[in-house]
């Protein structure tokens, strides 16, 4: 069933709104929308369309590396449906080189490469971007692909190695390739 889009000030239904800061307000015996959203006629409520749970400091996020620069990497944050992860806004994260590693990382490329799947923590929100860190044992790359042949890199006693024998470095999380199922 198609949901009816409702605009601020439009009639929602009869009744009263008790909740402070609600997406609807009452005037007389009627309810009106305070936001642009989807009308839920049955319950005389409005579901905001643009509402996204905001990321906050300390949230754990998953994402893939989309850009690697000299002093930072950019992450596309995955909108996860479940778990301790907060989804969507902001959708991009930035990891500065100083937050790449539990130890000293001389170069961003020793920690992450484009296409890697990472688990990171939000340090702060700066406008549209979240600043992220990998500098904790449970944080880092959880799945990486060989930059030469794109096969997944497996954890071996000699480090991360692909099936073709290429060896690469990453800043891995302590459960690299063993993180269970992610519900995207
Ligand atoms: Zn390879």
XYZ file of C-alpha atoms and ligand atoms in Angstrom:
185
model
C 0.000 0.000 0.000
C 1.300 3.437 -0.914
C 1.780 5.726 2.021
C 0.324 9.182 1.797
C 2.895 11.912 2.046
C 1.920 14.628 4.438
C 3.299 18.146 4.756
C 3.740 20.372 7.801
C 0.387 21.827 8.856
C -1.695 19.197 7.071
C -4.527 17.408 8.817
C -3.592 14.018 10.289
C -6.773 12.976 12.054
C -8.918 13.531 15.108
C -7.387 13.351 18.548
C -4.783 14.948 20.730
C -1.022 14.820 20.825
C 0.481 14.597 24.272
C 4.102 14.078 23.397
C 6.492 17.031 23.535
C 8.568 17.523 20.425
C 6.340 15.188 18.478
C 6.084 14.984 14.710
C 2.513 16.171 15.048
C 0.645 18.703 17.135
C -2.949 19.159 18.154
C -5.200 22.123 17.617
C -8.646 21.795 19.138
C -9.690 18.179 18.711
C -7.559 17.601 15.636
C -3.999 16.544 14.926
C -1.788 18.247 12.337
C 1.601 17.269 11.043
C 4.681 19.164 12.196
C 6.955 17.577 9.589
C 7.055 16.237 6.063
C 6.434 12.552 6.428
C 4.256 9.541 5.825
C 0.733 9.541 7.181
C -0.267 6.588 9.324
C -4.052 7.043 9.174
C -4.889 4.120 11.396
C -2.901 5.507 14.319
C -3.306 9.182 13.403
C 0.443 9.676 13.486
C 3.167 10.829 11.132
C 6.387 8.999 10.379
C 9.075 11.415 9.409
C 10.756 10.510 6.151
C 14.004 12.245 6.770
C 14.494 11.069 10.304
C 17.657 9.043 10.705
C 19.236 8.005 13.927
C 22.157 10.347 14.310
C 25.629 8.990 14.842
C 27.209 10.037 18.073
C 30.550 9.805 19.774
C 31.363 6.246 20.783
C 29.137 4.540 18.204
C 30.668 1.590 16.424
C 30.199 1.641 12.660
C 31.021 -0.579 9.723
C 32.002 0.652 6.324
C 34.201 0.269 3.314
C 37.231 2.323 2.464
C 36.500 4.420 -0.605
C 39.539 6.694 -0.670
C 43.060 6.513 0.697
C 45.081 9.714 0.910
C 48.468 10.619 2.367
C 47.153 11.552 5.805
C 43.648 10.098 6.006
C 41.193 7.605 4.548
C 37.518 8.086 3.699
C 34.950 5.469 4.666
C 31.483 4.900 3.303
C 29.511 3.994 6.432
C 27.131 1.074 5.984
C 23.543 1.497 7.085
C 23.179 -1.536 9.314
C 19.702 -2.548 10.324
C 20.487 -4.211 13.587
C 23.091 -4.470 16.258
C 24.915 -1.751 18.065
C 25.450 0.156 14.909
C 23.837 3.341 14.080
C 23.032 3.712 10.483
C 23.022 6.542 8.195
C 23.829 10.118 8.966
C 26.526 11.115 8.320
C 27.202 8.575 5.635
C 30.888 9.222 5.361
C 33.657 8.943 7.847
C 37.221 10.120 7.882
C 40.059 8.298 9.605
C 43.110 10.481 10.185
C 46.468 8.693 10.056
C 47.004 9.156 13.806
C 43.832 7.116 14.469
C 44.718 4.328 12.028
C 46.526 2.080 14.373
C 46.921 0.709 17.871
C 50.615 1.441 17.415
C 52.558 3.692 15.086
C 51.479 3.698 11.449
C 53.991 5.312 9.130
C 51.530 5.387 6.228
C 47.788 5.155 5.696
C 48.409 2.475 3.049
C 49.921 0.171 5.677
C 46.615 0.252 7.544
C 43.806 0.283 4.968
C 43.276 0.059 1.222
C 40.302 0.918 -0.987
C 37.646 -1.797 -0.749
C 38.533 -2.980 2.749
C 35.666 -3.527 5.178
C 36.331 -1.920 8.518
C 34.867 -1.612 11.989
C 35.510 1.799 13.505
C 34.415 4.001 16.355
C 33.076 7.542 16.099
C 35.399 10.056 17.765
C 33.424 13.145 16.860
C 30.919 14.442 14.338
C 32.106 17.271 12.135
C 29.328 18.580 9.942
C 28.521 15.927 7.375
C 31.430 13.704 8.308
C 32.195 11.485 11.244
C 35.770 11.305 12.427
C 36.575 7.658 13.095
C 39.287 5.703 14.856
C 40.682 2.192 14.405
C 42.961 2.416 17.423
C 41.361 -0.245 19.621
C 41.806 -4.045 19.507
C 38.282 -4.748 18.277
C 38.538 -2.031 15.634
C 40.251 -2.141 12.265
C 39.945 -4.024 9.010
C 37.630 -7.041 9.276
C 37.887 -8.093 5.645
C 40.464 -7.061 3.096
C 41.121 -7.843 -0.529
C 44.473 -8.252 -2.202
C 45.306 -5.016 -3.982
C 46.950 -6.964 -6.802
C 44.422 -9.703 -7.563
C 41.362 -8.713 -5.450
C 41.124 -12.115 -3.756
C 40.301 -11.973 -0.045
C 43.310 -11.829 2.237
C 43.473 -14.565 4.872
C 45.164 -14.288 8.233
C 48.192 -16.598 8.385
C 51.199 -16.831 10.692
C 53.097 -14.922 7.999
C 50.534 -12.111 7.931
C 47.703 -11.464 5.499
C 48.041 -13.552 2.351
C 45.815 -14.141 -0.675
C 45.411 -17.469 -2.496
C 47.943 -16.280 -5.069
C 50.540 -15.807 -2.390
C 50.585 -12.005 -2.304
C 51.287 -10.698 1.164
C 49.944 -7.359 2.393
C 49.740 -5.266 5.528
C 46.598 -4.018 7.202
C 45.519 -2.735 10.579
C 43.227 -5.632 11.391
C 40.593 -6.040 14.081
C 41.100 -8.940 16.493
C 38.274 -10.870 14.805
C 39.501 -10.387 11.243
C 37.469 -12.621 8.859
C 35.683 -14.131 11.852
C 33.130 -11.455 12.625
C 29.951 -13.427 11.949
C 27.132 -12.154 9.834
C 26.535 -8.475 9.293
C 22.934 -7.582 8.732
C 22.932 -4.846 6.113
Zn 46.724 -11.431 -4.525
